[in-house]
CSV table of C-alpha atoms in Angstrom, one decimal:
chain,number,residue,atom,x,y,z
A,22,MET,CA,0.0,0.0,0.0
A,23,MET,CA,1.4,3.4,-1.0
A,24,LYS,CA,2.1,5.9,1.7
A,25,LEU,CA,0.3,9.3,1.6
A,26,ASN,CA,0.9,12.3,3.9
A,27,LEU,CA,-2.1,14.5,4.3
A,28,ILE,CA,-1.2,17.9,5.9
A,29,THR,CA,-4.5,18.8,7.4
A,30,PHE,CA,-5.7,22.3,8.1
A,31,ALA,CA,-9.0,23.1,9.7
A,32,SER,CA,-10.5,26.2,11.4
A,33,SER,CA,-10.0,26.6,15.2
A,34,LEU,CA,-13.8,26.5,15.4
A,35,ALA,CA,-13.7,22.8,14.3
A,36,SER,CA,-12.5,20.0,16.6
A,37,ARG,CA,-10.0,17.6,15.3
A,38,GLU,CA,-12.5,14.7,15.6
A,39,SER,CA,-15.0,16.7,13.4
A,40,ILE,CA,-12.6,16.7,10.5
A,41,PHE,CA,-12.8,12.9,10.2
A,42,THR,CA,-16.5,12.9,10.8
A,43,ASP,CA,-17.3,15.7,8.3
A,44,HIS,CA,-15.2,14.3,5.5
A,45,HIS,CA,-15.5,10.6,6.3
A,46,GLU,CA,-16.8,9.7,2.8
A,47,LEU,CA,-13.6,11.0,1.1
A,48,LEU,CA,-11.2,10.0,3.9
A,49,ASP,CA,-12.6,6.5,4.1
A,50,THR,CA,-12.1,6.0,0.4
A,51,ILE,CA,-8.5,7.3,0.5
A,52,ALA,CA,-7.8,5.0,3.4
A,53,GLU,CA,-8.9,2.0,1.4
A,54,LYS,CA,-6.1,2.6,-1.1
A,55,TYR,CA,-3.3,4.4,0.9
A,56,ASP,CA,-1.5,4.2,4.1
A,57,VAL,CA,-2.5,7.7,5.3
A,58,ARG,CA,-0.5,9.7,7.8
A,59,TYR,CA,-2.2,12.8,9.0
A,60,ILE,CA,0.1,15.7,9.7
A,61,PHE,CA,-1.1,18.9,11.5
A,62,PRO,CA,0.4,22.4,11.4
A,63,GLU,CA,2.1,22.0,14.7
A,64,ASP,CA,4.0,18.9,13.3
A,65,LEU,CA,5.5,20.8,10.4
A,66,ASP,CA,8.7,21.7,12.3
A,67,LYS,CA,9.8,18.1,11.8
A,68,PRO,CA,10.9,16.7,8.4
A,69,LEU,CA,8.0,15.3,6.4
A,70,PRO,CA,7.9,11.5,6.2
A,71,ASP,CA,8.7,9.7,3.0
A,72,GLY,CA,5.8,9.4,0.5
A,73,ALA,CA,3.6,11.7,-1.5
A,74,THR,CA,2.4,14.7,0.4
A,75,MET,CA,-0.8,16.7,-0.2
A,76,VAL,CA,-2.8,19.2,1.7
A,77,LEU,CA,-6.3,18.4,3.1
A,78,VAL,CA,-8.4,21.5,3.4
A,79,GLY,CA,-10.8,20.6,6.2
A,80,SER,CA,-12.8,23.8,6.4
A,81,GLY,CA,-12.9,27.5,5.6
A,82,GLY,CA,-10.9,30.0,7.6
A,83,VAL,CA,-7.6,28.2,7.1
A,84,GLU,CA,-6.2,30.6,4.5
A,85,GLU,CA,-3.8,32.4,6.8
A,86,MET,CA,-2.7,29.2,8.4
A,87,VAL,CA,-1.7,27.7,5.1
A,88,LYS,CA,0.1,31.0,4.1
A,89,ALA,CA,2.1,30.9,7.3
A,90,CYS,CA,3.2,27.3,6.7
A,91,ILE,CA,3.8,27.6,3.0
A,92,ASP,CA,7.6,27.3,3.2
A,93,ARG,CA,7.2,24.0,5.0
A,94,LEU,CA,4.9,22.6,2.3
A,95,PRO,CA,6.0,20.8,-0.8
A,96,PRO,CA,7.1,23.0,-3.7
A,97,TYR,CA,4.0,22.0,-5.7
A,98,VAL,CA,1.0,22.1,-3.4
A,99,VAL,CA,-2.0,19.8,-4.1
A,100,LEU,CA,-5.0,21.1,-2.2
A,101,ILE,CA,-7.7,18.4,-1.6
A,102,ALA,CA,-11.2,19.9,-1.1
A,103,ASP,CA,-14.4,17.9,-1.1
A,104,GLY,CA,-16.5,21.1,-0.8
A,105,LEU,CA,-17.8,20.5,2.7
A,106,LYS,CA,-17.4,23.1,5.4
A,107,ASN,CA,-16.3,25.8,2.9
A,108,SER,CA,-13.2,23.8,1.9
A,109,LEU,CA,-13.5,24.7,-1.8
A,110,ALA,CA,-13.8,28.4,-1.1
A,111,ALA,CA,-10.8,28.4,1.1
A,112,SER,CA,-8.8,26.3,-1.4
A,113,LEU,CA,-9.5,28.8,-4.2
A,114,GLU,CA,-8.4,31.7,-2.1
A,115,ILE,CA,-5.2,29.9,-1.2
A,116,LEU,CA,-4.5,29.0,-4.8
A,117,SER,CA,-5.0,32.6,-5.9
A,118,TRP,CA,-2.6,33.8,-3.3
A,119,MET,CA,-0.1,31.2,-4.3
A,120,ARG,CA,-0.1,32.4,-7.9
A,121,ILE,CA,0.4,36.0,-6.7
A,122,ASP,CA,3.4,34.7,-4.6
A,123,ARG,CA,4.7,32.8,-7.7
A,124,ARG,CA,4.1,29.4,-6.1
A,125,HIS,CA,2.7,26.4,-7.9
A,126,GLY,CA,-0.2,24.1,-7.1
A,127,ARG,CA,-3.7,23.1,-7.9
A,128,VAL,CA,-7.0,22.2,-6.3
A,129,LEU,CA,-8.4,18.6,-6.4
A,130,HIS,CA,-12.2,18.9,-6.2
A,131,GLY,CA,-15.2,17.1,-7.7
A,132,THR,CA,-16.7,13.7,-7.3
A,133,THR,CA,-15.0,11.3,-5.0
A,134,SER,CA,-13.8,9.3,-8.0
A,135,PHE,CA,-12.4,12.4,-9.7
A,136,ILE,CA,-10.5,13.4,-6.5
A,137,MET,CA,-9.2,9.9,-6.1
A,138,GLN,CA,-7.9,9.9,-9.7
A,139,GLY,CA,-6.1,13.1,-9.0
A,140,ILE,CA,-4.6,11.7,-5.8
A,141,ASP,CA,-3.5,8.6,-7.8
A,142,ASP,CA,-1.9,10.8,-10.5
A,143,TYR,CA,0.1,12.9,-8.1
A,144,ALA,CA,1.1,10.0,-5.9
A,145,CYS,CA,2.4,8.2,-9.0
A,146,ALA,CA,4.1,11.4,-10.1
A,147,HIS,CA,5.8,11.6,-6.7
A,148,ASP,CA,7.1,8.0,-7.3
A,149,ALA,CA,8.3,9.1,-10.7
A,150,LEU,CA,10.4,11.9,-9.2
A,151,ALA,CA,11.9,9.4,-6.7
A,152,ARG,CA,12.9,7.2,-9.7
A,153,LEU,CA,14.6,10.2,-11.3
A,154,ASN,CA,16.6,11.1,-8.3
A,155,GLY,CA,20.3,10.2,-8.7
A,156,LYS,CA,20.0,9.4,-12.4
A,157,ARG,CA,23.1,10.0,-14.5
A,158,VAL,CA,22.3,11.5,-17.9
A,159,GLY,CA,25.0,11.6,-20.6
A,160,VAL,CA,25.6,14.1,-23.3
A,161,ILE,CA,27.8,12.3,-25.8
A,162,GLY,CA,29.4,14.9,-28.0
A,163,LYS,CA,28.2,18.5,-28.0
A,164,PRO,CA,24.7,19.3,-29.1
A,165,SER,CA,24.3,19.7,-32.9
A,166,GLY,CA,24.9,23.3,-34.1
A,167,TRP,CA,21.4,23.8,-35.3
A,168,LEU,CA,19.9,23.1,-31.8
A,169,ILE,CA,20.1,26.7,-30.7
A,170,ALA,CA,17.3,26.5,-28.1
A,171,SER,CA,17.6,23.0,-26.7
A,172,ASN,CA,20.4,23.2,-24.0
A,173,VAL,CA,19.8,23.0,-20.3
A,174,ASP,CA,21.4,24.4,-17.1
A,175,TYR,CA,23.1,21.4,-15.5
A,176,GLN,CA,23.1,23.0,-12.0
A,177,ALA,CA,19.4,23.8,-12.2
A,178,LEU,CA,18.6,20.3,-13.3
A,179,SER,CA,20.6,18.9,-10.5
A,180,GLU,CA,18.6,21.0,-8.0
A,181,ARG,CA,15.1,20.5,-9.6
A,182,TRP,CA,15.3,16.9,-10.9
A,183,GLY,CA,18.0,15.4,-8.7
A,184,ILE,CA,19.9,14.2,-11.7
A,185,GLU,CA,23.6,14.5,-12.8
A,186,MET,CA,24.5,15.6,-16.3
A,187,VAL,CA,27.6,13.9,-17.6
A,188,ASP,CA,29.6,15.1,-20.7
A,189,VAL,CA,31.3,12.3,-22.7
A,190,PRO,CA,33.7,13.0,-25.5
A,191,LEU,CA,32.5,11.8,-28.9
A,192,ASP,CA,35.9,10.3,-29.8
A,193,GLU,CA,35.4,7.6,-27.2
A,194,VAL,CA,32.5,6.3,-29.3
A,195,VAL,CA,34.7,6.3,-32.4
A,196,LYS,CA,37.5,4.5,-30.7
A,197,GLY,CA,35.1,1.9,-29.4
A,198,TYR,CA,33.5,1.4,-32.8
A,199,GLN,CA,36.9,0.9,-34.5
A,200,ALA,CA,37.8,-1.8,-31.9
A,201,ILE,CA,34.7,-3.9,-32.6
A,202,ALA,CA,35.1,-6.6,-35.3
A,203,ASP,CA,32.3,-7.5,-37.7
A,204,ASP,CA,32.1,-11.1,-36.4
A,205,GLU,CA,31.2,-9.8,-32.9
A,206,VAL,CA,27.9,-8.5,-34.1
A,207,GLN,CA,26.7,-11.2,-36.5
A,208,ASP,CA,24.1,-12.6,-34.1
A,209,ILE,CA,22.4,-9.3,-33.4
A,210,THR,CA,22.6,-8.3,-37.0
A,211,HIS,CA,20.7,-11.4,-38.0
A,212,GLU,CA,18.1,-10.9,-35.3
A,213,PHE,CA,17.5,-7.3,-36.3
A,214,ILE,CA,17.1,-8.1,-39.9
A,215,SER,CA,15.0,-11.3,-39.4
A,216,GLN,CA,12.5,-9.5,-37.1
A,217,ALA,CA,11.9,-6.8,-39.7
A,218,ILE,CA,9.1,-7.2,-42.3
A,219,GLY,CA,11.5,-5.9,-45.0
A,220,VAL,CA,14.8,-4.4,-45.8
A,221,LYS,CA,15.0,-1.6,-48.4
A,222,GLU,CA,18.2,0.3,-49.0
A,223,PRO,CA,20.9,-1.0,-46.7
A,224,SER,CA,23.1,-4.0,-47.4
A,225,ARG,CA,23.9,-6.5,-44.7
A,226,ASP,CA,27.3,-4.9,-44.4
A,227,GLU,CA,25.7,-1.6,-43.6
A,228,VAL,CA,23.6,-3.2,-40.8
A,229,VAL,CA,26.8,-4.8,-39.4
A,230,LYS,CA,28.4,-1.3,-39.1
A,231,ALA,CA,25.3,0.0,-37.4
A,232,MET,CA,25.5,-2.8,-34.9
A,233,ARG,CA,29.1,-2.2,-34.2
A,234,LEU,CA,28.2,1.4,-33.4
A,235,TYR,CA,25.4,0.1,-31.1
A,236,ARG,CA,27.9,-2.0,-29.2
A,237,ALA,CA,30.3,1.0,-28.9
A,238,VAL,CA,27.6,3.3,-27.6
A,239,LYS,CA,26.3,0.6,-25.2
A,240,ALA,CA,29.9,0.2,-23.8
A,241,ILE,CA,30.0,4.0,-23.1
A,242,VAL,CA,26.6,3.7,-21.3
A,243,GLU,CA,28.0,1.0,-19.1
A,244,ARG,CA,31.4,2.6,-18.6
A,245,TYR,CA,29.9,5.9,-17.4
A,246,HIS,CA,26.9,4.2,-15.6
A,247,LEU,CA,24.4,6.3,-17.7
A,248,ASP,CA,20.7,5.9,-17.2
A,249,ALA,CA,19.9,8.0,-20.3
A,250,PHE,CA,21.9,9.8,-22.9
A,251,THR,CA,21.7,12.0,-26.0
A,252,LEU,CA,24.2,11.5,-28.9
A,253,ASN,CA,25.5,13.9,-31.5
A,254,CYS,CA,24.9,11.3,-34.1
A,255,PHE,CA,25.5,13.5,-37.2
A,256,ASP,CA,29.1,14.2,-36.2
A,257,LEU,CA,29.7,10.4,-36.1
A,258,ILE,CA,28.9,9.9,-39.8
A,259,PRO,CA,32.2,11.2,-41.3
A,260,THR,CA,34.3,9.0,-39.0
A,261,THR,CA,32.3,5.8,-38.7
A,262,ARG,CA,30.6,5.9,-42.1
A,263,THR,CA,27.3,4.9,-40.4
A,264,THR,CA,24.5,6.4,-38.5
A,265,GLY,CA,23.4,6.2,-34.9
A,266,CYS,CA,19.8,5.4,-35.6
A,267,VAL,CA,19.9,1.7,-34.8
A,268,ALA,CA,22.1,2.3,-31.6
A,269,LEU,CA,19.5,4.7,-30.2
A,270,ALA,CA,16.6,2.5,-31.2
A,271,LEU,CA,18.0,-0.6,-29.5
A,272,LEU,CA,19.1,1.2,-26.4
A,273,ASN,CA,15.6,2.8,-26.1
A,274,GLN,CA,14.2,-0.7,-26.4
A,275,GLU,CA,16.5,-1.8,-23.5
A,276,GLY,CA,15.0,0.8,-21.2
A,277,ILE,CA,17.8,3.5,-21.7
A,278,PRO,CA,16.2,6.7,-23.0
A,279,ALA,CA,18.4,7.6,-25.9
A,280,GLY,CA,18.0,10.9,-27.9
A,281,CYS,CA,19.3,12.2,-31.1
A,282,GLU,CA,21.5,15.2,-32.1
A,283,GLY,CA,22.6,16.0,-28.5
A,284,ASP,CA,19.2,17.5,-27.8
A,285,GLU,CA,19.2,17.7,-24.0
A,286,GLN,CA,15.7,19.0,-23.4
A,287,THR,CA,14.1,16.3,-25.5
A,288,LEU,CA,16.1,13.6,-23.9
A,289,LEU,CA,15.0,14.8,-20.4
A,290,THR,CA,11.4,14.8,-21.6
A,291,MET,CA,11.9,11.2,-22.7
A,292,LEU,CA,13.3,10.4,-19.3
A,293,ALA,CA,10.5,12.1,-17.4
A,294,VAL,CA,7.8,10.4,-19.6
A,295,GLN,CA,9.4,7.0,-19.0
A,296,ALA,CA,9.5,7.6,-15.3
A,297,ALA,CA,5.9,8.7,-15.2
A,298,THR,CA,4.5,5.9,-17.5
A,299,GLY,CA,7.0,3.1,-17.7
A,300,GLU,CA,6.7,3.3,-21.5
A,301,MET,CA,9.2,3.7,-24.3
A,302,THR,CA,9.1,7.0,-26.2
A,303,PHE,CA,9.6,8.2,-29.8
A,304,MET,CA,11.6,11.5,-30.4
A,305,ALA,CA,10.4,13.1,-33.6
A,306,ASN,CA,10.4,16.2,-35.7
A,307,PRO,CA,7.1,18.0,-36.2
A,308,SER,CA,7.4,17.7,-40.0
A,309,LYS,CA,4.3,19.0,-41.7
A,310,ILE,CA,0.9,20.4,-40.7
A,311,LEU,CA,-1.7,18.8,-42.9
A,312,ASP,CA,-4.8,20.6,-41.7
A,313,ASN,CA,-4.8,23.4,-39.1
A,314,ASP,CA,-8.5,23.3,-38.4
A,315,ALA,CA,-8.6,19.5,-38.0
A,316,ARG,CA,-5.3,19.6,-36.0
A,317,GLU,CA,-3.7,17.0,-38.2
A,318,MET,CA,0.1,16.9,-38.7
A,319,VAL,CA,3.0,14.5,-39.3
A,320,PHE,CA,5.8,13.7,-36.9
A,321,ALA,CA,8.8,11.9,-38.3
A,322,HIS,CA,12.3,10.7,-37.3
A,323,CYS,CA,14.7,7.9,-38.4
A,324,THR,CA,15.0,6.0,-35.1
A,325,ILE,CA,12.4,4.3,-33.0
A,326,ALA,CA,12.6,1.3,-30.7
A,327,PRO,CA,11.4,-1.7,-32.7
A,328,ALA,CA,9.5,-3.1,-29.7
A,329,MET,CA,7.5,0.2,-29.6
A,330,THR,CA,6.2,-0.4,-33.2
A,331,ASP,CA,3.7,-3.0,-34.5
A,332,ARG,CA,6.2,-3.8,-37.2
A,333,TYR,CA,9.3,-2.2,-38.8
A,334,ILE,CA,11.3,-2.0,-42.0
A,335,VAL,CA,15.1,-1.6,-42.2
A,336,ARG,CA,15.8,1.6,-44.1
A,337,ASP,CA,18.7,4.0,-44.7
A,338,HIS,CA,19.0,7.4,-42.9
A,339,TYR,CA,16.9,10.1,-44.7
A,340,GLU,CA,19.2,13.1,-44.5
A,341,SER,CA,22.4,11.4,-45.4
A,342,LEU,CA,21.0,8.5,-47.5
A,343,SER,CA,23.5,6.3,-45.7
A,344,GLY,CA,23.8,4.0,-42.7
A,345,VAL,CA,20.7,2.3,-41.3
A,346,ALA,CA,17.5,3.7,-39.9
A,347,VAL,CA,14.1,2.3,-38.8
A,348,GLU,CA,10.8,2.8,-40.4
A,349,GLY,CA,8.3,2.0,-37.7
A,350,ILE,CA,4.7,1.1,-38.6
A,351,PHE,CA,1.8,1.3,-36.2
A,352,ASP,CA,-1.9,0.5,-36.3
A,353,PRO,CA,-4.2,3.4,-35.4
A,354,MET,CA,-4.2,4.1,-31.7
A,355,ASP,CA,-4.3,6.8,-29.0
A,356,VAL,CA,-0.9,8.5,-28.2
A,357,THR,CA,0.3,11.4,-26.2
A,358,VAL,CA,2.5,14.2,-27.5
A,359,VAL,CA,4.7,16.1,-25.0
A,360,LYS,CA,7.7,18.4,-24.7
A,361,CYS,CA,9.2,19.9,-21.6
A,362,GLY,CA,11.8,22.6,-22.1
A,363,GLY,CA,13.6,25.8,-21.2
A,364,THR,CA,17.1,25.9,-19.8
A,365,SER,CA,15.7,24.8,-16.4
A,366,MET,CA,12.9,22.6,-17.9
A,367,GLU,CA,10.4,25.1,-16.6
A,368,HIS,CA,7.5,24.8,-19.1
A,369,TYR,CA,5.8,22.1,-21.1
A,370,PHE,CA,3.3,21.3,-23.8
A,371,ILE,CA,1.1,18.2,-23.8
A,372,SER,CA,-1.7,16.9,-26.0
A,373,LYS,CA,-3.7,13.7,-26.4
A,374,ALA,CA,-3.7,12.6,-30.0
A,375,ARG,CA,-5.0,9.9,-32.3
A,376,LEU,CA,-2.6,8.2,-34.6
A,377,LEU,CA,-4.5,8.0,-37.9
A,378,GLU,CA,-1.9,6.2,-40.1
A,379,CYS,CA,1.8,5.8,-40.8
A,380,THR,CA,2.9,7.4,-44.1
A,381,SER,CA,6.0,6.6,-46.1
A,382,LYS,CA,6.7,9.9,-48.0
A,383,PRO,CA,10.2,10.1,-49.7
A,384,ASN,CA,10.8,13.7,-48.4
A,385,MET,CA,10.6,13.0,-44.6
A,386,CYS,CA,12.4,10.9,-42.0
A,387,ARG,CA,11.7,7.2,-42.1
A,388,THR,CA,9.1,6.7,-39.3
A,389,GLN,CA,6.2,9.0,-40.1
A,390,LEU,CA,3.1,9.3,-37.8
A,391,ARG,CA,0.1,11.2,-39.0
A,392,LEU,CA,-1.7,12.4,-35.9
A,393,ARG,CA,-4.8,14.3,-35.0
A,394,LEU,CA,-4.1,16.3,-31.8
A,395,GLU,CA,-6.6,17.4,-29.2
A,396,GLN,CA,-4.8,20.7,-28.7
A,397,PRO,CA,-4.8,23.5,-31.3
A,398,LEU,CA,-1.7,23.6,-33.6
A,399,ASP,CA,-1.2,27.3,-33.0
A,400,TYR,CA,1.2,26.1,-30.2
A,401,PHE,CA,3.7,24.8,-32.8
A,402,LEU,CA,3.6,28.0,-34.8
A,403,GLU,CA,3.6,30.5,-32.0
A,404,ARG,CA,5.0,29.0,-28.8
A,405,SER,CA,6.8,25.8,-29.7
A,406,ILE,CA,9.3,24.5,-27.2
A,407,GLY,CA,12.1,23.8,-29.6
A,408,ASN,CA,11.9,21.4,-32.5
A,409,HIS,CA,11.8,17.8,-31.3
A,410,HIS,CA,8.8,16.4,-29.4
A,411,VAL,CA,8.2,13.1,-27.7
A,412,ILE,CA,5.4,10.6,-28.5
A,413,VAL,CA,4.3,7.8,-26.2
A,414,ARG,CA,1.7,5.1,-26.9
A,415,GLY,CA,-1.6,5.5,-25.0
A,416,ASP,CA,-3.3,8.4,-23.2
A,417,HIS,CA,-1.0,9.5,-20.4
A,418,ALA,CA,-1.6,13.2,-20.5
A,419,THR,CA,-2.9,13.6,-17.0
A,420,ARG,CA,-0.2,11.5,-15.4
A,421,ILE,CA,2.7,13.0,-17.3
A,422,SER,CA,1.3,16.5,-16.5
A,423,ALA,CA,1.3,15.7,-12.8
A,424,ALA,CA,4.9,14.5,-13.0
A,425,LEU,CA,6.1,17.6,-14.9
A,426,ARG,CA,4.3,20.0,-12.5
A,427,LEU,CA,6.0,18.3,-9.5
A,428,LEU,CA,9.3,18.8,-11.4
A,429,GLY,CA,8.6,22.5,-11.4
A,430,ALA,CA,7.3,23.0,-15.0
A,431,SER,CA,4.2,24.9,-16.0
A,432,PRO,CA,2.0,24.4,-19.0
A,433,ILE,CA,2.9,26.8,-21.8
């Protein structure tokens, strides 16, 4: 049973016993699912116990009490109000003051089932943050020169996310690649080709080179104890004569979020989404808006974890017409599109979407997803957070939003 701390505020006119009596329907439901520890204002001088922590607004008249205790509450304050005893009115006043004071939070109010869903989302988000703490995130090679808005502040990420950013020289990958013989990767080459539904441009020798690069990158991940990484893959092409698409695809499949082009913000989005959902992700370019009013557009990139697809074709890399890439094919389904960004990862965009079809146009990267988004596409043309965005199978918008809010990001 998950632990849940409820910091409980109620008017001095209400007895402590009346809190549990007045709100018994909600509190009994919470207790069926969580190991609840009630914490009262006088207890806040002590460190909070482990576990997700939220605020139970037990009545009206608590606004000044919450304000006085605000620095001892979590950075993102979830106010639970069932509406009884003026709890909703008090919660709205508190939330309004928090916005004025540049603090972040939200009110959970509605039916008991709606409130419980919100509690579940934020409790799972808390666990996601715990999973991020201590992660080592590699930047292998410098970010590509065209990514002029995709870097992050390493110190800020250490403070906000609890992760360590690690710079790794690109020439270590090259040396590792050169040291791996063709016969060392014959088994994985055969497996990769045999599980595809087709091979178009690359020869088997090209796939062997891509697998040697995969082994070299994996060795770097193990040597530096990386939990995720982004790779300046374009700078590898002149020296290795292959592309990093397959290396990234297979490492993503193995549970190591792996991003392209040294894009730090998108990699961290991939890491956060994986922590929140447990799912693999696809990093892609917004490639073409097909219909603004219908909110339909194509996202495309040349690398995707084969296990994330329904089937795949072995292709060459679109921009360089060399190396090996993956054309993933999906049946129609619900997906979620998300991007968190800013140098401190302080804002995010998220939208539910419907995957309508996979296209195979010759003028785009190999995996092409035609989506109909729930959110208007003006975001991409007016407020887009960089170029690359992240796509995950299924509708996870609420849960991902909860995790990103706890990480200090605000919706754009």
